[in-house]
Coordinates of C-alpha atoms and ligand atoms in Angstrom, one line a residue:
Chain A
M164 CA 11.7 -22.3 -14.7
S165 CA 12.7 -22.3 -11.0
V166 CA 11.8 -20.9 -7.6
L167 CA 14.1 -18.2 -6.2
V168 CA 14.1 -17.6 -2.5
Y169 CA 15.7 -14.6 -0.9
A170 CA 17.1 -15.7 2.4
E171 CA 17.5 -12.6 4.5
S172 CA 20.4 -12.2 6.9
S173 CA 21.3 -9.4 9.3
D174 CA 24.9 -8.8 10.3
G175 CA 25.8 -11.9 8.4
K176 CA 23.4 -14.2 10.4
F177 CA 20.2 -15.7 9.1
K178 CA 17.0 -15.1 11.0
K179 CA 14.4 -17.8 11.5
I180 CA 12.3 -16.3 8.7
A181 CA 15.1 -17.0 6.2
F182 CA 14.8 -20.7 7.0
E183 CA 11.0 -20.5 6.9
A184 CA 11.2 -18.9 3.4
T185 CA 13.6 -21.6 2.3
S186 CA 11.4 -24.4 3.7
Y187 CA 8.4 -22.8 1.9
G188 CA 10.3 -22.4 -1.4
K189 CA 11.3 -26.0 -1.3
K190 CA 7.6 -27.1 -1.0
V191 CA 6.6 -24.7 -3.8
A192 CA 9.3 -26.0 -6.1
E193 CA 8.0 -29.6 -5.4
I194 CA 4.4 -28.6 -6.3
A195 CA 5.6 -26.7 -9.4
Q196 CA 7.9 -29.6 -10.3
T197 CA 10.9 -27.5 -10.6
N198 CA 14.1 -26.7 -8.6
M199 CA 14.8 -24.1 -6.0
V200 CA 17.7 -21.6 -5.9
V201 CA 18.4 -19.6 -2.7
L202 CA 20.0 -16.2 -2.8
T203 CA 22.0 -14.8 0.1
I204 CA 23.5 -11.3 0.5
N205 CA 26.6 -11.0 2.7
A206 CA 25.7 -14.0 4.8
D207 CA 28.6 -15.5 6.9
D208 CA 27.7 -19.1 6.5
A209 CA 25.3 -20.0 3.7
S210 CA 25.6 -23.7 4.4
E211 CA 23.0 -23.6 7.1
L212 CA 20.4 -23.4 4.4
K213 CA 21.2 -27.0 3.4
N214 CA 19.1 -28.2 6.3
Y215 CA 16.0 -26.7 4.8
G216 CA 16.4 -28.3 1.4
A217 CA 18.6 -25.8 -0.4
E218 CA 20.1 -27.5 -3.4
K219 CA 21.7 -24.5 -5.0
I220 CA 22.8 -21.3 -3.2
L221 CA 23.8 -18.1 -4.9
T222 CA 26.0 -16.1 -2.6
V223 CA 26.6 -12.4 -3.1
N224 CA 29.4 -10.8 -1.1
N225 CA 29.8 -7.1 -1.7
D226 CA 30.9 -4.4 0.8
R227 CA 28.5 -1.8 -0.7
L228 CA 25.7 -4.1 0.6
N229 CA 26.8 -4.2 4.2
T230 CA 24.0 -1.9 5.2
F231 CA 20.5 -2.9 4.0
N232 CA 19.4 -0.7 1.0
A233 CA 16.0 -1.7 -0.4
K234 CA 16.7 -0.4 -4.0
A235 CA 20.1 -2.1 -4.2
Y236 CA 18.9 -5.3 -2.7
A237 CA 15.9 -5.4 -5.0
D238 CA 18.2 -4.9 -7.9
V239 CA 20.4 -7.8 -6.8
I240 CA 17.3 -10.0 -6.5
K241 CA 16.1 -8.9 -10.0
Q242 CA 19.4 -9.8 -11.5
A243 CA 19.4 -13.2 -9.8
V244 CA 15.9 -13.9 -11.1
E245 CA 17.1 -13.1 -14.6
K246 CA 20.2 -15.1 -14.4
E247 CA 18.4 -18.2 -13.1
G248 CA 15.3 -17.7 -15.3
A249 CA 13.3 -18.0 -12.1
D250 CA 9.5 -17.5 -12.4
I251 CA 8.5 -17.7 -8.8
V252 CA 10.2 -15.5 -6.2
V253 CA 9.8 -15.9 -2.5
I254 CA 10.4 -13.0 -0.1
D255 CA 9.7 -12.9 3.6
S256 CA 7.6 -10.3 5.5
S257 CA 10.3 -8.7 7.7
S258 CA 10.3 -4.9 7.6
N259 CA 13.1 -5.2 5.0
G260 CA 11.2 -7.9 3.0
L261 CA 8.0 -5.8 2.9
Y262 CA 10.1 -2.8 1.8
L263 CA 11.9 -4.4 -1.1
A264 CA 9.3 -6.9 -2.5
P265 CA 7.2 -4.2 -4.4
L266 CA 10.4 -2.8 -5.8
V267 CA 11.4 -6.2 -7.2
A268 CA 7.8 -6.7 -8.6
G269 CA 7.9 -3.3 -10.2
S270 CA 11.3 -3.8 -11.8
L271 CA 10.3 -7.2 -13.3
N272 CA 6.7 -6.1 -14.1
A273 CA 5.6 -9.1 -12.1
G274 CA 2.4 -9.8 -10.3
Y275 CA 2.9 -9.6 -6.5
A276 CA 0.9 -11.3 -3.8
S277 CA 1.8 -10.1 -0.3
N278 CA 0.8 -11.8 3.0
V279 CA 0.6 -15.2 1.4
L280 CA -0.5 -17.8 3.9
D281 CA 0.1 -21.1 2.2
V282 CA 1.6 -22.9 -0.7
P283 CA -0.1 -22.2 -4.1
E284 CA -3.5 -24.1 -4.3
S285 CA -2.9 -24.6 -8.0
V286 CA 0.1 -23.8 -10.3
S287 CA -1.8 -23.2 -13.5
P288 CA -3.7 -21.0 -13.0
F289 CA -1.4 -19.8 -10.2
V290 CA -3.6 -19.3 -7.2
V291 CA -2.5 -18.3 -3.7
K292 CA -4.3 -17.7 -0.4
R293 CA -3.6 -14.3 1.2
K294 CA -4.6 -12.5 4.3
A295 CA -7.2 -9.8 3.9
F296 CA -9.2 -7.4 6.0
S297 CA -6.6 -7.7 8.8
S298 CA -7.0 -11.5 9.1
K299 CA -10.8 -11.2 9.3
A300 CA -10.8 -13.0 5.9
N301 CA -8.7 -14.8 3.3
N302 CA -8.5 -13.7 -0.3
H303 CA -7.6 -16.3 -3.0
S304 CA -6.0 -14.6 -5.9
E305 CA -4.5 -15.5 -9.2
L306 CA -1.2 -14.1 -10.4
T307 CA -1.4 -13.9 -14.2
T308 CA 2.1 -12.7 -15.1
N309 CA 5.0 -15.0 -16.1
I310 CA 7.1 -14.1 -13.1
K311 CA 5.3 -14.2 -9.7
I312 CA 6.4 -12.6 -6.5
L313 CA 5.2 -14.2 -3.3
G314 CA 5.5 -12.3 0.0
L315 CA 5.3 -15.0 2.6
A316 CA 3.3 -14.0 5.8
K317 CA 5.3 -14.6 9.0
N318 CA 4.9 -17.8 10.8
S319 CA 2.4 -19.1 8.2
F320 CA 4.5 -22.1 7.0
G321 CA 6.9 -22.9 9.8
L322 CA 10.3 -24.6 9.5
V323 CA 10.5 -27.9 7.6
E324 CA 13.9 -29.6 7.7
S325 CA 15.1 -31.6 4.7
A326 CA 18.6 -32.2 3.4
G327 CA 19.8 -30.4 0.3
A328 CA 23.1 -30.5 -1.5
G329 CA 23.7 -26.8 -0.8
A330 CA 26.0 -26.2 -3.7
E331 CA 27.3 -22.7 -3.4
E332 CA 27.9 -20.4 -6.4
N333 CA 29.4 -16.9 -6.1
F334 CA 27.3 -14.3 -7.8
E335 CA 28.4 -10.8 -8.7
P336 CA 25.6 -8.5 -9.6
S337 CA 26.4 -5.2 -11.3
L338 CA 25.4 -2.4 -9.0
E339 CA 24.8 1.1 -10.2
D340 CA 25.2 4.4 -8.3
A341 CA 21.4 4.9 -8.9
D342 CA 20.9 2.0 -6.5
F343 CA 22.4 4.1 -3.7
R344 CA 20.4 7.3 -3.8
I345 CA 19.2 6.7 -0.3
T346 CA 21.8 6.6 2.5
S347 CA 21.3 5.3 6.0
K348 CA 22.4 7.8 8.7
S349 CA 21.7 5.8 11.8
I350 CA 20.2 2.6 13.1
D351 CA 18.7 2.5 16.5
K352 CA 17.9 -1.0 17.7
A353 CA 16.7 -2.2 21.1
T354 CA 19.2 -5.0 21.6
G355 CA 18.7 -8.1 23.6
K356 CA 14.9 -7.9 23.5
V357 CA 12.6 -10.2 21.5
T358 CA 10.6 -8.0 19.1
I359 CA 6.8 -8.5 18.5
A360 CA 7.6 -9.1 14.8
D361 CA 10.0 -12.0 15.5
A362 CA 8.5 -13.5 18.7
D363 CA 7.2 -17.0 19.0
I364 CA 5.4 -16.1 22.2
I365 CA 3.9 -12.7 23.1
V366 CA 2.6 -11.6 26.5
S367 CA 0.3 -8.6 26.2
G368 CA -1.3 -6.4 28.9
G369 CA -4.4 -4.2 28.7
R370 CA -6.1 -1.5 30.8
G371 CA -7.1 -4.3 33.3
L372 CA -3.6 -4.0 34.7
K373 CA -4.5 -0.6 36.2
G374 CA -1.2 1.2 35.7
P375 CA 2.4 1.0 34.5
E376 CA 3.6 0.2 38.0
N377 CA 2.1 -3.3 37.6
W378 CA 3.9 -4.1 34.4
H379 CA 6.4 -6.3 36.2
L380 CA 3.6 -9.0 35.9
I381 CA 3.7 -8.9 32.2
E382 CA 7.5 -8.6 32.1
D383 CA 8.1 -11.5 34.5
L384 CA 5.6 -13.7 32.6
G385 CA 7.3 -12.7 29.4
E386 CA 10.7 -13.5 30.8
V387 CA 9.9 -17.1 31.9
L388 CA 8.5 -17.8 28.4
G389 CA 11.2 -16.0 26.5
A390 CA 8.4 -13.9 25.1
A391 CA 8.1 -10.4 23.7
T392 CA 5.8 -8.0 25.6
A393 CA 3.0 -6.1 24.0
C394 CA -0.1 -4.0 25.0
S395 CA -3.5 -2.7 23.9
K396 CA -3.9 0.7 22.3
P397 CA -5.2 2.6 25.3
V398 CA -2.2 1.4 27.3
A399 CA 0.1 3.0 24.7
D400 CA -2.1 6.1 24.4
M401 CA -1.9 6.7 28.1
G402 CA 1.9 6.4 28.0
W403 CA 2.1 3.3 30.2
R404 CA 4.0 1.6 27.4
P405 CA 5.8 2.7 24.2
H406 CA 3.7 2.9 21.0
S407 CA 6.0 0.3 19.4
E408 CA 4.3 -2.3 21.7
H409 CA 0.7 -1.6 20.7
V410 CA -0.8 -4.4 18.8
G411 CA -4.0 -4.5 16.8
Q412 CA -5.6 -3.2 13.6
T413 CA -3.8 0.2 14.0
G414 CA -0.8 -1.2 15.7
K415 CA 1.5 -4.1 15.1
P416 CA 0.1 -7.3 13.7
V417 CA 0.9 -10.5 15.7
T418 CA 1.8 -13.7 14.0
S419 CA 3.3 -15.6 17.0
N420 CA 2.5 -19.2 18.0
L421 CA 1.2 -18.1 21.4
Y422 CA -0.5 -14.9 22.5
I423 CA -1.4 -14.4 26.1
A424 CA -3.7 -11.4 26.7
V425 CA -3.9 -10.2 30.3
G426 CA -6.7 -7.7 31.2
I427 CA -7.5 -7.0 27.6
S428 CA -11.2 -7.0 26.7
G429 CA -10.9 -8.1 23.1
A430 CA -12.3 -5.2 21.2
I431 CA -12.7 -5.9 17.5
Q432 CA -9.8 -3.6 16.6
H433 CA -7.5 -5.5 19.0
L434 CA -8.6 -8.9 17.8
A435 CA -8.0 -7.9 14.2
G436 CA -4.3 -7.6 15.0
V437 CA -4.0 -10.9 16.9
N438 CA -6.3 -13.2 14.8
A439 CA -3.3 -14.6 13.1
A440 CA -1.7 -15.9 16.3
K441 CA -1.9 -19.7 16.4
C442 CA -3.0 -20.1 20.0
K443 CA -4.6 -17.4 22.2
V444 CA -4.9 -17.4 25.9
V445 CA -7.0 -14.8 27.9
I446 CA -6.9 -13.9 31.5
N447 CA -9.8 -11.6 32.5
T448 CA -12.1 -11.0 35.5
D449 CA -15.1 -10.6 33.2
P450 CA -16.4 -13.9 31.8
E451 CA -18.4 -11.8 29.2
A452 CA -15.2 -10.1 27.8
P453 CA -15.3 -10.7 24.0
F454 CA -11.8 -12.1 24.1
F455 CA -13.1 -15.4 25.4
K456 CA -14.9 -15.9 22.1
A457 CA -11.6 -15.6 20.2
A458 CA -9.4 -17.5 22.6
D459 CA -8.4 -21.1 22.8
Y460 CA -7.8 -21.1 26.5
G461 CA -9.1 -18.8 29.2
I462 CA -9.0 -18.1 32.8
V463 CA -11.8 -16.1 34.4
G464 CA -9.8 -14.5 37.2
D465 CA -7.9 -11.6 38.6
A466 CA -4.6 -11.0 36.9
F467 CA -3.0 -9.9 40.1
E468 CA -3.7 -13.4 41.5
V469 CA -3.5 -15.6 38.4
V470 CA -0.3 -14.2 36.8
P471 CA 2.0 -14.8 39.8
K472 CA 0.7 -18.3 40.1
L473 CA 1.2 -18.9 36.4
I474 CA 4.8 -17.6 36.6
D475 CA 5.5 -20.1 39.4
K476 CA 4.0 -23.0 37.5
L477 CA 5.9 -22.1 34.4
K478 CA 9.2 -21.9 36.3
E479 CA 8.5 -25.4 37.7
F480 CA 7.7 -26.6 34.2
K481 CA 10.9 -25.1 32.7
Q482 CA 13.0 -26.7 35.4
N483 CA 11.6 -30.2 34.7
Q484 CA 12.2 -29.9 31.0
Chain B
M1237 CA 6.6 21.9 -2.5
K1238 CA 3.8 20.0 -4.2
I1239 CA 2.5 17.0 -2.3
L1240 CA 0.3 14.2 -3.5
V1241 CA -1.4 12.3 -0.7
C1242 CA -2.8 8.9 -1.8
I1243 CA -6.0 8.0 0.0
S1244 CA -7.4 4.6 0.2
H1245 CA -11.1 4.2 1.0
V1246 CA -11.6 1.3 3.4
P1247 CA -14.3 -0.3 5.7
D1248 CA -14.3 1.2 9.2
T1249 CA -12.3 -0.8 11.7
T1250 CA -15.4 -2.1 13.4
S1251 CA -17.0 -3.5 10.2
K1252 CA -18.2 -7.0 10.0
I1253 CA -16.7 -8.4 6.8
N1254 CA -19.1 -10.3 4.5
F1255 CA -19.0 -11.4 0.9
K1256 CA -21.6 -11.8 -1.9
D1257 CA -22.0 -13.3 -5.4
N1258 CA -20.7 -16.7 -4.3
D1259 CA -18.0 -15.2 -2.1
T1260 CA -16.4 -13.5 -5.1
K1261 CA -17.0 -9.9 -4.0
F1262 CA -16.8 -7.8 -0.8
D1263 CA -20.3 -7.0 0.4
S1264 CA -20.4 -3.3 1.2
N1265 CA -24.0 -3.4 2.4
G1266 CA -24.3 -1.5 5.6
V1267 CA -20.5 -0.9 5.8
Q1268 CA -19.2 2.5 6.8
F1269 CA -16.2 3.6 4.8
V1270 CA -13.4 5.8 6.1
I1271 CA -10.0 7.1 5.2
N1272 CA -7.5 4.3 5.7
P1273 CA -6.0 4.8 9.2
H1274 CA -2.4 5.0 8.1
D1275 CA -3.4 7.5 5.4
E1276 CA -5.0 9.7 8.1
F1277 CA -1.6 10.0 9.8
V1278 CA 0.0 10.8 6.5
L1279 CA -2.6 13.4 5.6
T1280 CA -2.1 15.2 8.9
R1281 CA 1.7 15.2 8.4
A1282 CA 1.1 16.7 4.9
M1283 CA -1.1 19.4 6.5
W1284 CA 1.9 20.4 8.6
F1285 CA 4.0 20.8 5.5
K1286 CA 1.2 23.0 4.1
E1287 CA 1.0 25.2 7.3
K1288 CA 4.7 25.4 8.2
Q1289 CA 6.4 25.2 4.8
G1290 CA 3.7 26.5 2.4
A1291 CA 3.3 23.2 0.6
T1292 CA 0.2 22.5 -1.6
V1293 CA -1.6 19.3 -0.9
T1294 CA -3.6 17.3 -3.5
V1295 CA -5.4 14.1 -2.5
V1296 CA -6.0 11.3 -4.9
N1297 CA -7.9 8.1 -5.0
V1298 CA -8.3 5.4 -7.6
G1299 CA -11.9 4.3 -7.3
N1300 CA -15.5 4.6 -8.4
V1301 CA -17.8 7.5 -7.5
S1302 CA -18.6 5.9 -4.1
T1303 CA -15.2 7.0 -2.8
E1304 CA -16.0 10.7 -3.3
P1305 CA -17.2 11.3 0.3
T1306 CA -13.9 10.0 1.5
L1307 CA -12.0 12.5 -0.7
R1308 CA -14.4 15.3 0.4
K1309 CA -13.5 14.4 4.0
A1310 CA -9.8 14.8 3.1
L1311 CA -10.6 18.2 1.6
A1312 CA -12.5 19.2 4.7
I1313 CA -9.4 18.3 6.8
G1314 CA -7.5 20.8 4.6
A1315 CA -6.2 19.4 1.4
D1316 CA -6.3 22.0 -1.5
D1317 CA -7.8 19.8 -4.2
A1318 CA -8.7 16.3 -5.1
I1319 CA -8.3 13.9 -8.0
R1320 CA -10.3 10.7 -8.5
V1321 CA -9.2 8.3 -11.1
N1322 CA -12.4 6.8 -12.2
A1323 CA -11.8 3.0 -12.1
E1324 CA -12.7 -0.1 -10.2
P1325 CA -9.1 -1.3 -9.3
E1326 CA -8.4 -5.0 -9.8
D1327 CA -5.1 -5.0 -7.9
G1328 CA -2.4 -2.8 -6.3
F1329 CA -0.3 -2.8 -9.5
F1330 CA -3.2 -1.1 -11.4
V1331 CA -3.6 1.5 -8.7
A1332 CA 0.2 2.2 -8.7
K1333 CA 0.2 2.6 -12.4
Q1334 CA -2.6 5.2 -12.2
L1335 CA -1.0 7.0 -9.2
A1336 CA 2.4 7.1 -11.1
E1337 CA 0.6 8.7 -14.0
V1338 CA -1.0 11.4 -11.8
A1339 CA 2.3 12.0 -10.0
K1340 CA 4.2 12.5 -13.2
N1341 CA 1.7 14.7 -14.9
G1342 CA 1.3 16.9 -11.9
N1343 CA 5.1 17.1 -11.2
Y1344 CA 4.7 16.4 -7.5
D1345 CA 7.8 16.5 -5.3
L1346 CA 6.5 14.3 -2.6
I1347 CA 4.1 11.4 -3.0
M1348 CA 2.8 10.3 0.4
A1349 CA 0.9 7.1 0.9
G1350 CA 0.1 4.8 3.8
K1351 CA 2.3 1.7 4.2
E1352 CA -0.8 -0.6 3.9
S1353 CA -4.5 -0.4 3.5
I1354 CA -6.5 -2.3 6.1
D1355 CA -8.8 -3.9 3.5
Y1356 CA -6.6 -5.9 1.2
N1357 CA -3.5 -5.5 3.3
G1358 CA -1.5 -5.2 0.2
G1359 CA 1.4 -3.0 1.2
M1360 CA 2.1 -2.9 -2.5
V1361 CA 1.0 0.5 -3.9
P1362 CA 3.7 2.8 -2.5
G1363 CA 6.7 0.7 -3.5
L1364 CA 5.2 -0.2 -6.9
T1365 CA 4.4 3.5 -7.6
A1366 CA 8.0 4.4 -6.8
S1367 CA 9.3 1.6 -8.9
I1368 CA 7.2 2.7 -11.9
L1369 CA 8.4 6.3 -11.5
D1370 CA 11.9 5.4 -10.6
Y1371 CA 11.6 7.8 -7.6
N1372 CA 13.3 7.3 -4.3
F1373 CA 11.2 5.3 -1.8
V1374 CA 11.1 4.8 1.9
N1375 CA 8.6 2.4 3.5
A1376 CA 7.0 2.2 7.0
C1377 CA 7.9 5.7 8.0
I1378 CA 7.3 7.3 11.3
G1379 CA 9.0 10.6 10.6
I1380 CA 9.9 13.0 7.7
E1381 CA 11.5 16.4 7.4
V1382 CA 12.2 18.2 4.1
E1383 CA 14.6 21.1 3.5
G1384 CA 15.0 22.2 -0.1
N1385 CA 15.1 19.0 -2.0
K1386 CA 16.6 17.0 0.8
A1387 CA 14.5 14.6 2.8
T1388 CA 15.4 13.0 6.2
V1389 CA 13.1 10.1 6.8
T1390 CA 12.8 7.7 9.8
R1391 CA 11.5 4.3 9.1
E1392 CA 10.5 1.5 11.5
I1393 CA 12.6 -1.6 11.3
D1394 CA 12.2 -4.9 13.2
G1395 CA 13.1 -4.0 16.7
G1396 CA 14.0 -0.3 16.2
K1397 CA 14.3 2.5 13.7
E1398 CA 16.5 3.8 11.0
V1399 CA 17.2 7.4 9.8
L1400 CA 17.7 7.8 6.1
E1401 CA 18.6 10.6 3.8
T1402 CA 17.5 11.0 0.2
E1403 CA 16.3 13.6 -2.4
L1404 CA 13.0 14.6 -3.8
P1405 CA 11.1 13.6 -5.7
M1406 CA 10.3 10.7 -3.6
V1407 CA 7.5 8.3 -2.6
F1408 CA 6.8 7.9 1.1
G1409 CA 5.0 5.0 2.8
G1410 CA 3.9 6.4 6.1
Q1411 CA 2.2 4.8 9.1
K1412 CA 0.7 5.3 12.5
G1413 CA 3.2 7.1 14.7
L1414 CA 4.0 9.7 12.1
V1415 CA 2.0 12.2 14.1
E1416 CA 0.4 11.5 17.5
D1417 CA -3.2 10.2 17.7
K1418 CA -4.3 13.4 19.4
D1419 CA -3.0 15.4 16.4
L1420 CA -5.3 13.7 13.9
R1421 CA -7.9 16.0 12.5
I1422 CA -11.6 15.7 12.5
P1423 CA -13.3 17.9 9.9
N1424 CA -15.1 20.9 11.4
M1425 CA -18.2 22.7 10.0
R1426 CA -16.1 25.4 8.3
G1427 CA -13.8 22.8 6.7
I1428 CA -16.8 20.9 5.5
M1429 CA -18.4 24.0 3.9
M1430 CA -15.1 24.9 2.3
A1431 CA -14.6 21.4 1.0
R1432 CA -17.8 21.7 -1.1
K1433 CA -16.2 24.5 -3.1
K1434 CA -12.8 22.9 -3.6
P1435 CA -12.1 21.2 -6.9
L1436 CA -12.5 17.4 -7.2
N1437 CA -11.3 16.5 -10.6
V1438 CA -12.4 13.2 -12.1
I1439 CA -10.0 11.7 -14.7
E1440 CA -10.1 8.5 -16.7
P1441 CA -7.5 5.7 -16.1
V1442 CA -4.7 4.8 -18.4
A1443 CA -4.8 1.3 -19.9
F1444 CA -3.0 -1.3 -17.9
E1445 CA -2.9 -5.1 -18.2
N1446 CA -3.7 -6.7 -14.9
T1447 CA -1.1 -8.7 -13.1
S1448 CA -3.5 -10.5 -10.8
K1449 CA -7.1 -11.1 -10.1
S1450 CA -9.2 -11.9 -7.1
I1451 CA -10.9 -15.3 -7.3
R1452 CA -12.8 -15.6 -4.1
F1453 CA -12.9 -14.9 -0.4
D1454 CA -13.4 -17.1 2.6
K1455 CA -13.1 -16.7 6.4
P1456 CA -10.5 -18.3 8.6
V1457 CA -11.9 -21.1 10.7
V1458 CA -12.7 -19.4 14.0
N1459 CA -12.4 -21.2 17.2
T1460 CA -15.6 -21.0 19.1
T1461 CA -14.8 -23.1 22.0
C1462 CA -12.5 -21.6 24.5
K1463 CA -11.4 -24.1 27.1
L1464 CA -11.8 -22.6 30.6
I1465 CA -9.3 -23.3 33.3
D1466 CA -10.0 -23.0 37.0
P1467 CA -8.1 -20.0 38.4
E1468 CA -7.2 -22.2 41.4
N1469 CA -5.5 -24.7 39.0
V1470 CA -3.3 -22.7 36.6
G1471 CA -0.9 -25.7 36.4
E1472 CA -3.5 -27.2 34.0
L1473 CA -3.0 -24.3 31.6
V1474 CA 0.8 -25.0 31.5
D1475 CA 0.0 -28.6 30.8
L1476 CA -2.5 -27.9 28.0
L1477 CA -0.1 -25.4 26.4
H1478 CA 2.6 -28.0 26.4
N1479 CA 0.8 -31.2 25.6
E1480 CA -2.2 -30.1 23.7
A1481 CA -1.4 -26.9 21.9
K1482 CA 2.3 -27.7 21.8
V1483 CA 3.3 -24.0 21.9
I1484 CA 5.6 -24.1 24.9
Ligands
LIG831 C1 -10.2 3.4 14.9 C2 -9.8 2.6 16.0 C3 -8.7 1.8 16.0 C4 -8.3 1.0 17.1 N1 -7.2 0.2 17.0 C5 -6.9 -0.5 18.1 C6 -5.7 -1.4 18.1 O1 -5.0 -1.4 17.0 N2 -5.4 -2.1 19.1 C7 -6.1 -2.0 20.3 O2 -5.8 -2.7 21.3 N3 -7.2 -1.3 20.4 C8 -7.6 -0.5 19.3 N4 -8.7 0.4 19.4 C9 -9.3 0.5 20.8 C10 -10.3 -0.6 21.1 O3 -11.5 -0.3 20.5 C11 -10.4 -0.8 22.6 O4 -10.8 0.4 23.2 C12 -9.1 -1.3 23.3 O5 -8.6 -2.4 22.6 C13 -9.4 -1.7 24.7 O6 -8.2 -1.9 25.4 P1 -8.2 -2.8 26.7 O7 -8.8 -4.1 26.4 O8 -6.8 -2.7 27.2 O9 -9.1 -2.0 27.7 P2 -10.6 -2.2 28.2 O10 -11.5 -2.4 27.1 O11 -10.8 -1.2 29.3 O12 -10.5 -3.6 28.9 C14 -9.9 -3.9 30.1 C15 -10.2 -5.4 30.5 O13 -9.5 -5.7 31.6 C16 -10.4 -6.5 32.4 N5 -9.9 -6.4 33.8 C17 -10.0 -5.4 34.7 N6 -9.4 -5.7 35.9 C18 -8.8 -6.9 35.7 C19 -8.0 -7.7 36.6 N7 -7.7 -7.3 37.8 N8 -7.6 -8.9 36.1 C20 -7.9 -9.3 34.8 N9 -8.6 -8.6 34.0 C21 -9.1 -7.4 34.4 C22 -11.7 -6.0 32.3 O14 -12.7 -7.0 32.5 C23 -11.7 -5.6 30.8 O15 -12.2 -6.7 30.0 C24 -9.1 1.1 18.3 C25 -10.2 1.9 18.4 C26 -10.6 2.6 17.2 C27 -11.9 3.4 17.3
LIG832 N1 -7.3 3.0 -4.7 C1 -6.4 3.8 -4.1 N2 -6.3 5.1 -4.4 C2 -5.4 5.9 -3.9 N3 -4.4 5.4 -3.1 C3 -4.4 4.1 -2.7 C4 -5.4 3.2 -3.2 N4 -5.1 2.0 -2.7 C5 -4.0 2.1 -2.0 N5 -3.6 3.4 -1.9 C6 -2.4 4.0 -1.2 O1 -1.4 3.0 -1.0 C7 -1.3 2.7 0.4 C8 -1.0 1.2 0.6 O2 -2.1 0.5 0.1 P1 -2.0 -1.1 -0.3 O3 -0.9 -1.3 -1.1 O4 -3.3 -1.3 -1.0 O5 -2.0 -1.8 1.0 C9 -2.6 3.2 1.1 O6 -2.3 3.5 2.4 C10 -2.9 4.5 0.2 O7 -2.1 5.6 0.6

């Protein structure tokens, strides 16, 4: 019995979610009174995982795995689970994690809970809390299979540092041609920009900003905060901003620590996508805007006056840090 | 090309979510049900395959009789026929097992699903279905072209997109962006009339041992007190975000 965590890397580097998954796995192993094994695929320096409690690290290094391939990666995870006799598997909720987790579950005939928000509330029966109805509710469900796959929702556990031995062991899975029936032709990534999926802070603008020519307000505020920028649906529909920035029930879900909504009314479909943000701030001229009911902090005021002032204050604050 | 479009029947996006029987069941009282938004995009893309490349489109749902209006709506939008697997699904694995069975028996070339239903937010069904069938699978897709048995698919990745190539048969998890919002179809009168005559076959599920079960629901603790800050004193917001909320 053990917990196996898949620590995702991209171009050899771990993302924050890899450390979050490891921190989480460590806690789950404690609760289940067992040990944790962390699996890495083509990571440059697996030793970083030691800081989040990794005792044992399985390192896979294989040129065929240089480009992410869901089927092949799922196969590697499956083989690692079998080798370690793991019965709890932790996978993050990056776009790659969400892609491969059901393939791992299917190949192991294992129960799979996605969007898990917390450590198991009990181990036997094995019950976890998951997000449901676009964060309007939580569902507590029991996994009844021997092997359990947990898809950890982003930013739901956070990073917990603890020292682990970090003993590395090389692992050579056997890959088959059938794992590579899908080939990647091109990858197109906006570089140097924080994405909505990864961001700790998001600054988002709505129709209240009147037009795309005013977006420098959102961008400047985002820049002082090191934040990703986002928008409401009508803003994307009108072509003020790209669709990849639209958040909400039919857009991207937000899991950041801080979400600042400027000139957004707070329609139920918008809120459904931002409920999971830890702290919400609204800036709106209308005190009756529904967003005020969902926010932690609010300013009733004109974005064109409030945002420049806020940028100045934040710059001051950053300088004094 | 034979296409199977998997349709999930979900509460409308404006629905208030409530539970009954000691919070163990979703309370559908007064709730309007719709085609899952991602599935609407997928269905529209399937209709283009029908119109431009002569594909046939079957829609399928695993659910009880209450989902039939949703399937009829898909027929009114233009699907050729519908299948309902008569069951009250316990989890995504059960649904995937049933869909895999339908896909195999009907020899479909392309199984199109949404990447996630907005009710249980599983994101499980398409990948599990592919895994059970051992078909190729691409998730979170915003584009697909098929020529012969070769498919070129664009999927969304964190911060960008990736173009992939693979072969049919395949399972496809599609999402918003696959077609534009303005291309989504609303059934017209003629479509609704025609849908009444189209076949909606009800079949019984195959046996499957559940891998999970829902125990209960609750609601996240909502914050009802928004602290208001004077617009003349935005420095206070910076202070609160730093010292109280500890998010900057
Ligand atoms: C099926 C369906 C799915 C949907 N999915 C989504 C979704 O995923 N995401 C989403 O965002 N929406 C979604 N919507 C749309 C949603 O219902 C709202 O229409 C939308 O969120 C409103 O966007 P908004 O707040 O930018 O615009 P508005 O509702 O027009 O609000 C603009 C706000 O700006 C304020 N304002 C005006 N001037 C200023 C100023 N100078 N300074 C500060 N504030 C100002 C106004 O008081 C107002 O509150 C969906 C709708 C449907 C039917
Ligand atoms: N009961 C169901 N019947 C048919 N298709 C379904 C059902 N549930 C989910 N799906 C399909 O699987 C996708 C993802 O659903 P889920 O895994 O539940 O988030 C949906 O967008 C549908 O295309």
